[in-house]
PDB file of C-alpha atoms and ligand atoms in Angstrom:
ATOM      1  CA  UNK A 128       6.624  93.315 110.126  1.00 95.00           C
ATOM      2  CA  UNK A 129       6.743  93.736 113.906  1.00 96.00           C
ATOM      3  CA  UNK A 130       8.263  96.734 115.717  1.00 98.00           C
ATOM      4  CA  UNK A 131       9.362  96.111 119.292  1.00 97.00           C
ATOM      5  CA  UNK A 132      11.466  97.768 121.932  1.00 97.00           C
ATOM      6  CA  UNK A 133      15.101  96.588 122.276  1.00 96.00           C
ATOM      7  CA  UNK A 134      15.882  95.108 125.616  1.00 92.00           C
ATOM      8  CA  UNK A 135      19.049  96.244 127.451  1.00 87.00           C
ATOM      9  CA  UNK A 136      19.919  92.518 127.766  1.00 87.00           C
ATOM     10  CA  UNK A 137      20.148  91.854 124.055  1.00 92.00           C
ATOM     11  CA  UNK A 138      22.704  92.717 121.520  1.00 91.00           C
ATOM     12  CA  UNK A 139      21.555  95.723 119.488  1.00 93.00           C
ATOM     13  CA  UNK A 140      21.646  95.578 115.607  1.00 94.00           C
ATOM     14  CA  UNK A 141      24.825  97.572 115.639  1.00 95.00           C
ATOM     15  CA  UNK A 142      25.535  97.392 111.881  1.00 94.00           C
ATOM     16  CA  UNK A 143      22.220  98.883 111.082  1.00 95.00           C
ATOM     17  CA  UNK A 144      22.530 101.467 113.757  1.00 95.00           C
ATOM     18  CA  UNK A 145      25.868 102.578 112.433  1.00 94.00           C
ATOM     19  CA  UNK A 146      24.411 103.285 108.963  1.00 92.00           C
ATOM     20  CA  UNK A 147      22.713 106.405 110.488  1.00 91.00           C
ATOM     21  CA  UNK A 148      25.666 107.484 112.683  1.00 87.00           C
ATOM     22  CA  UNK A 149      29.128 106.287 112.065  1.00 82.00           C
ATOM     23  CA  UNK A 150      30.344 106.634 115.736  1.00 88.00           C
ATOM     24  CA  UNK A 151      29.910 103.446 117.773  1.00 92.00           C
ATOM     25  CA  UNK A 152      30.450 105.399 120.896  1.00 93.00           C
ATOM     26  CA  UNK A 153      27.738 107.858 120.230  1.00 93.00           C
ATOM     27  CA  UNK A 154      25.320 104.946 119.214  1.00 95.00           C
ATOM     28  CA  UNK A 155      26.124 103.226 122.438  1.00 95.00           C
ATOM     29  CA  UNK A 156      25.572 106.411 124.400  1.00 95.00           C
ATOM     30  CA  UNK A 157      22.106 106.935 122.682  1.00 96.00           C
ATOM     31  CA  UNK A 158      21.135 103.379 123.486  1.00 96.00           C
ATOM     32  CA  UNK A 159      22.052 103.927 127.132  1.00 95.00           C
ATOM     33  CA  UNK A 160      20.185 107.158 127.441  1.00 96.00           C
ATOM     34  CA  UNK A 161      17.235 106.444 125.088  1.00 97.00           C
ATOM     35  CA  UNK A 162      14.774 103.881 124.030  1.00 96.00           C
ATOM     36  CA  UNK A 163      15.764 101.637 121.138  1.00 97.00           C
ATOM     37  CA  UNK A 164      13.249  99.986 118.690  1.00 98.00           C
ATOM     38  CA  UNK A 165      13.779  97.405 116.087  1.00 97.00           C
ATOM     39  CA  UNK A 166      11.519  96.481 113.106  1.00 98.00           C
ATOM     40  CA  UNK A 167      11.695  92.763 112.367  1.00 97.00           C
ATOM     41  CA  UNK A 168      10.619  90.461 109.562  1.00 96.00           C
ATOM     42  CA  UNK A 169      10.940  86.727 110.185  1.00 93.00           C
ATOM     43  CA  UNK A 170      13.021  87.457 113.295  1.00 89.00           C
ATOM     44  CA  UNK A 171      15.541  89.553 111.291  1.00 93.00           C
ATOM     45  CA  UNK A 172      16.147  93.179 112.221  1.00 95.00           C
ATOM     46  CA  UNK A 173      15.490  95.265 109.171  1.00 97.00           C
ATOM     47  CA  UNK A 174      14.942  98.785 110.651  1.00 97.00           C
ATOM     48  CA  UNK A 175      15.878 100.607 113.849  1.00 98.00           C
ATOM     49  CA  UNK A 176      15.469 103.895 115.652  1.00 98.00           C
ATOM     50  CA  UNK A 177      16.306 105.328 119.108  1.00 97.00           C
ATOM     51  CA  UNK A 178      14.105 107.831 120.881  1.00 98.00           C
ATOM     52  CA  UNK A 179      16.347 110.145 122.990  1.00 98.00           C
ATOM     53  CA  UNK A 180      14.944 112.444 125.618  1.00 98.00           C
ATOM     54  CA  UNK A 181      16.585 115.849 125.176  1.00 97.00           C
ATOM     55  CA  UNK A 182      14.795 118.754 126.868  1.00 96.00           C
ATOM     56  CA  UNK A 183      11.667 118.936 129.077  1.00 95.00           C
ATOM     57  CA  UNK A 184       8.700 117.451 127.102  1.00 97.00           C
ATOM     58  CA  UNK A 185      10.921 116.962 124.059  1.00 98.00           C
ATOM     59  CA  UNK A 186      12.276 113.722 122.602  1.00 98.00           C
ATOM     60  CA  UNK A 187      14.385 113.229 119.429  1.00 98.00           C
ATOM     61  CA  UNK A 188      14.475 110.423 116.903  1.00 98.00           C
ATOM     62  CA  UNK A 189      18.049 109.346 116.430  1.00 97.00           C
ATOM     63  CA  UNK A 190      19.698 106.501 114.465  1.00 95.00           C
ATOM     64  CA  UNK A 191      16.800 105.865 112.180  1.00 97.00           C
ATOM     65  CA  UNK A 192      17.865 103.360 109.614  1.00 97.00           C
ATOM     66  CA  UNK A 193      16.360 100.753 107.343  1.00 98.00           C
ATOM     67  CA  UNK A 194      18.345  97.823 105.891  1.00 97.00           C
ATOM     68  CA  UNK A 195      19.394  98.656 102.337  1.00 96.00           C
ATOM     69  CA  UNK A 196      17.571  95.729 100.874  1.00 96.00           C
ATOM     70  CA  UNK A 197      14.370  96.945 102.378  1.00 97.00           C
ATOM     71  CA  UNK A 198      14.397 100.688 101.558  1.00 97.00           C
ATOM     72  CA  UNK A 199      11.700 102.406  99.611  1.00 96.00           C
ATOM     73  CA  UNK A 200       9.039 100.074 101.036  1.00 97.00           C
ATOM     74  CA  UNK A 201       7.601 102.475 103.497  1.00 97.00           C
ATOM     75  CA  UNK A 202       9.406 100.940 106.472  1.00 97.00           C
ATOM     76  CA  UNK A 203      10.926 104.397 107.287  1.00 97.00           C
ATOM     77  CA  UNK A 204       7.548 106.011 107.303  1.00 97.00           C
ATOM     78  CA  UNK A 205       6.253 103.240 109.565  1.00 98.00           C
ATOM     79  CA  UNK A 206       9.099 103.664 112.073  1.00 98.00           C
ATOM     80  CA  UNK A 207       8.579 107.426 112.149  1.00 98.00           C
ATOM     81  CA  UNK A 208       4.834 106.905 112.800  1.00 97.00           C
ATOM     82  CA  UNK A 209       5.690 104.351 115.491  1.00 98.00           C
ATOM     83  CA  UNK A 210       8.166 106.820 117.124  1.00 98.00           C
ATOM     84  CA  UNK A 211       5.402 109.432 117.183  1.00 98.00           C
ATOM     85  CA  UNK A 212       2.892 107.220 118.955  1.00 97.00           C
ATOM     86  CA  UNK A 213       5.558 105.970 121.503  1.00 98.00           C
ATOM     87  CA  UNK A 214       6.532 109.612 122.175  1.00 98.00           C
ATOM     88  CA  UNK A 215       2.789 110.518 122.666  1.00 97.00           C
ATOM     89  CA  UNK A 216       2.281 107.492 124.969  1.00 97.00           C
ATOM     90  CA  UNK A 217       5.321 108.685 127.034  1.00 97.00           C
ATOM     91  CA  UNK A 218       3.592 112.088 127.234  1.00 97.00           C
ATOM     92  CA  UNK A 219       6.211 114.089 125.321  1.00 98.00           C
ATOM     93  CA  UNK A 220       4.896 117.148 123.437  1.00 98.00           C
ATOM     94  CA  UNK A 221       7.588 117.734 120.827  1.00 98.00           C
ATOM     95  CA  UNK A 222       9.340 115.272 118.517  1.00 98.00           C
ATOM     96  CA  UNK A 223      12.652 116.335 116.966  1.00 98.00           C
ATOM     97  CA  UNK A 224      14.747 114.841 114.216  1.00 98.00           C
ATOM     98  CA  UNK A 225      17.893 116.090 112.428  1.00 97.00           C
ATOM     99  CA  UNK A 226      19.594 115.323 109.157  1.00 97.00           C
ATOM    100  CA  UNK A 227      22.430 116.603 106.942  1.00 96.00           C
ATOM    101  CA  UNK A 228      21.879 119.362 104.410  1.00 98.00           C
ATOM    102  CA  UNK A 229      22.822 116.865 101.635  1.00 97.00           C
ATOM    103  CA  UNK A 230      20.262 114.197 102.745  1.00 97.00           C
ATOM    104  CA  UNK A 231      17.565 115.161 100.164  1.00 98.00           C
ATOM    105  CA  UNK A 232      15.570 111.927 100.538  1.00 96.00           C
ATOM    106  CA  UNK A 233      15.473 112.118 104.346  1.00 97.00           C
ATOM    107  CA  UNK A 234      14.493 115.783 104.130  1.00 98.00           C
ATOM    108  CA  UNK A 235      11.567 114.879 101.802  1.00 97.00           C
ATOM    109  CA  UNK A 236      10.508 111.952 103.994  1.00 97.00           C
ATOM    110  CA  UNK A 237      10.556 113.898 107.349  1.00 98.00           C
ATOM    111  CA  UNK A 238       8.617 116.847 105.791  1.00 98.00           C
ATOM    112  CA  UNK A 239       6.109 114.545 104.188  1.00 96.00           C
ATOM    113  CA  UNK A 240       5.232 113.138 107.554  1.00 95.00           C
ATOM    114  CA  UNK A 241       4.688 116.321 109.545  1.00 96.00           C
ATOM    115  CA  UNK A 242       8.191 117.628 110.471  1.00 98.00           C
ATOM    116  CA  UNK A 243       8.924 121.280 109.764  1.00 98.00           C
ATOM    117  CA  UNK A 244      12.422 122.803 109.608  1.00 98.00           C
ATOM    118  CA  UNK A 245      13.151 124.782 112.743  1.00 98.00           C
ATOM    119  CA  UNK A 246      16.864 125.469 112.437  1.00 98.00           C
ATOM    120  CA  UNK A 247      20.163 124.995 110.787  1.00 98.00           C
ATOM    121  CA  UNK A 248      23.211 124.054 112.871  1.00 98.00           C
ATOM    122  CA  UNK A 249      25.844 125.533 110.546  1.00 98.00           C
ATOM    123  CA  UNK A 250      29.127 123.566 110.241  1.00 96.00           C
ATOM    124  CA  UNK A 251      27.803 120.714 112.610  1.00 95.00           C
ATOM    125  CA  UNK A 252      29.534 118.123 110.517  1.00 93.00           C
ATOM    126  CA  UNK A 253      32.758 119.982 110.160  1.00 92.00           C
ATOM    127  CA  UNK A 254      32.918 120.502 113.968  1.00 92.00           C
ATOM    128  CA  UNK A 255      32.243 116.822 114.470  1.00 86.00           C
ATOM    129  CA  UNK A 256      35.124 115.752 112.196  1.00 76.00           C
ATOM    130  CA  UNK A 257      32.813 114.340 109.541  1.00 77.00           C
ATOM    131  CA  UNK A 258      34.300 116.418 106.716  1.00 77.00           C
ATOM    132  CA  UNK A 259      34.187 114.207 103.771  1.00 87.00           C
ATOM    133  CA  UNK A 260      30.517 113.286 103.325  1.00 90.00           C
ATOM    134  CA  UNK A 261      29.148 113.897  99.864  1.00 95.00           C
ATOM    135  CA  UNK A 262      25.596 112.850  98.978  1.00 95.00           C
ATOM    136  CA  UNK A 263      23.548 113.793  95.918  1.00 97.00           C
ATOM    137  CA  UNK A 264      26.585 115.768  94.759  1.00 97.00           C
ATOM    138  CA  UNK A 265      26.247 118.081  97.790  1.00 97.00           C
ATOM    139  CA  UNK A 266      28.937 118.346 100.627  1.00 96.00           C
ATOM    140  CA  UNK A 267      27.364 117.679 103.933  1.00 96.00           C
ATOM    141  CA  UNK A 268      28.324 120.471 106.292  1.00 96.00           C
ATOM    142  CA  UNK A 269      25.147 121.595 108.213  1.00 97.00           C
ATOM    143  CA  UNK A 270      22.684 119.814 110.405  1.00 97.00           C
ATOM    144  CA  UNK A 271      18.965 120.605 109.459  1.00 98.00           C
ATOM    145  CA  UNK A 272      16.855 120.390 112.496  1.00 98.00           C
ATOM    146  CA  UNK A 273      13.175 119.524 112.139  1.00 98.00           C
ATOM    147  CA  UNK A 274      10.386 119.233 114.681  1.00 98.00           C
ATOM    148  CA  UNK A 275       6.720 118.498 115.147  1.00 98.00           C
ATOM    149  CA  UNK A 276       4.198 119.013 117.949  1.00 97.00           C
ATOM    150  CA  UNK A 277       2.591 115.699 119.014  1.00 95.00           C
TER     151      UNK A 277
HETATM  152  C1  COA B 513      16.185 107.313 105.544  1.00 64.21           C
HETATM  153  C2  COA B 513      15.596 105.921 105.573  1.00 64.21           C
HETATM  154  C3  COA B 513      15.390 105.453 107.035  1.00 64.21           C
HETATM  155  C4  COA B 513      14.212 105.905 104.863  1.00 64.21           C
HETATM  156  O1  COA B 513      13.761 104.538 104.992  1.00 64.21           O
HETATM  157  P1  COA B 513      12.786 103.874 103.829  1.00 64.21           P
HETATM  158  O2  COA B 513      12.180 102.727 104.368  1.00 64.21           O
HETATM  159  O3  COA B 513      13.569 103.745 102.591  1.00 64.21           O
HETATM  160  O4  COA B 513      11.708 105.029 103.616  1.00 64.21           O
HETATM  161  P2  COA B 513      10.212 104.900 103.131  1.00 64.21           P
HETATM  162  O5  COA B 513      10.192 103.858 102.040  1.00 64.21           O
HETATM  163  O6  COA B 513       9.332 104.836 104.201  1.00 64.21           O
HETATM  164  O7  COA B 513       9.997 106.394 102.473  1.00 64.21           O
HETATM  165  C5  COA B 513      10.640 106.724 101.341  1.00 64.21           C
HETATM  166  C6  COA B 513      10.166 108.133 101.146  1.00 64.21           C
HETATM  167  O8  COA B 513      11.278 108.956 101.299  1.00 64.21           O
HETATM  168  C7  COA B 513      11.179 109.984 100.250  1.00 64.21           C
HETATM  169  N1  COA B 513      12.334 110.012  99.478  1.00 64.21           N
HETATM  170  C8  COA B 513      13.469 109.160  99.618  1.00 64.21           C
HETATM  171  N2  COA B 513      14.355 109.551  98.717  1.00 64.21           N
HETATM  172  C9  COA B 513      13.917 110.697  98.057  1.00 64.21           C
HETATM  173  C10 COA B 513      14.465 111.520  97.075  1.00 64.21           C
HETATM  174  N3  COA B 513      15.666 111.358  96.569  1.00 64.21           N
HETATM  175  N4  COA B 513      13.679 112.525  96.739  1.00 64.21           N
HETATM  176  C11 COA B 513      12.486 112.702  97.183  1.00 64.21           C
HETATM  177  N5  COA B 513      11.931 111.971  98.113  1.00 64.21           N
HETATM  178  C12 COA B 513      12.666 110.919  98.539  1.00 64.21           C
HETATM  179  C13 COA B 513       9.958 109.784  99.628  1.00 64.21           C
HETATM  180  O9  COA B 513       9.100 110.689 100.250  1.00 64.21           O
HETATM  181  C14 COA B 513       9.551 108.337  99.745  1.00 64.21           C
HETATM  182  O10 COA B 513       8.165 108.375  99.772  1.00 64.21           O
HETATM  183  P3  COA B 513       7.329 107.855  98.524  1.00 64.21           P
HETATM  184  O11 COA B 513       7.277 106.389  98.719  1.00 64.21           O
HETATM  185  O12 COA B 513       6.029 108.506  98.705  1.00 64.21           O
HETATM  186  O13 COA B 513       8.114 108.203  97.301  1.00 64.21           O
HETATM  187  C15 COA B 513      16.583 104.936 104.788  1.00 64.21           C
HETATM  188  O14 COA B 513      16.852 105.459 103.531  1.00 64.21           O
HETATM  189  C16 COA B 513      17.978 104.761 105.443  1.00 64.21           C
HETATM  190  O15 COA B 513      18.111 103.845 106.377  1.00 64.21           O
HETATM  191  N6  COA B 513      18.966 105.471 105.056  1.00 64.21           N
HETATM  192  C17 COA B 513      20.337 105.269 105.586  1.00 64.21           C
HETATM  193  C18 COA B 513      20.439 105.813 107.081  1.00 64.21           C
HETATM  194  C19 COA B 513      19.975 107.251 107.128  1.00 64.21           C
HETATM  195  O16 COA B 513      20.271 108.086 106.382  1.00 64.21           O
HETATM  196  N7  COA B 513      19.266 107.505 108.344  1.00 64.21           N
HETATM  197  C20 COA B 513      18.691 108.790 108.513  1.00 64.21           C
HETATM  198  C21 COA B 513      19.712 109.601 109.306  1.00 64.21           C
HETATM  199  S1  COA B 513      19.084 111.263 109.441  1.00 64.21           S
END
C-alpha cells in the first residue's frame, strides 16, 4: 500500500471522502483549505484523510475513511500514523481529531494511537442538521474532540 498526497489537479475519491462526512460542500471546502492524502493499492484508492490547519501550530485530521472492503486491516492506523508524521514535518505541534459520541470503534482507535479526549461539543450534530444518526444503538448528538501533542 502506498500513501500519497492528492494533487489539486486530480479528481479526489469523493465517494470515500463522503463516508466520513456526508456534506459534499464541506468536503470540498476541506480539500481547498487542507492537504488531502490517499492510500492506494494497485492504483485503487482505498483510504483517505485530509489534514486541515485550524489554529496556530494546530492541525486536524478530517475525513478519515477506509473503503468498507478493507476495514479492520490496520489501514486506519497507518493513515493516522502517516498524518502524524506529515503534521510533524510541517512543524505543527498539536494534532486534533473529532468523532461522534456513538462512534465507539473510532473512539477506541484514536485513543489506542495516542489521542486523548479534550472536550465535548454538546449537540454538535443536532446544530448541524444531522439529527438521525444512530450507531451502536446510540443516538449521535455530541462531537467528542481528541488531541495529541506531536
Ligand atoms: C474509522 C476507520 C477509518 C477505521 O479504519 P480501519 O482501517 O478499519 O481501522 P484499523 O483496522 O486500522 O483499526 C481498527 C481498530 O479500531 C478499533 N476498533 C474498531 N471498532 C471497534 C469496536 N467496535 N470496539 C473496539 N475497538 C474497535 C480497534 O482498536 C481496532 O484495532 P485492533 O485491530 O487492535 O482491534 C473506518 O472504520 C472507516 O472508514 N469508517 C467509516 C468512516 C468514518 O467513520 N471515519 C471516521 C470519522 S470520525
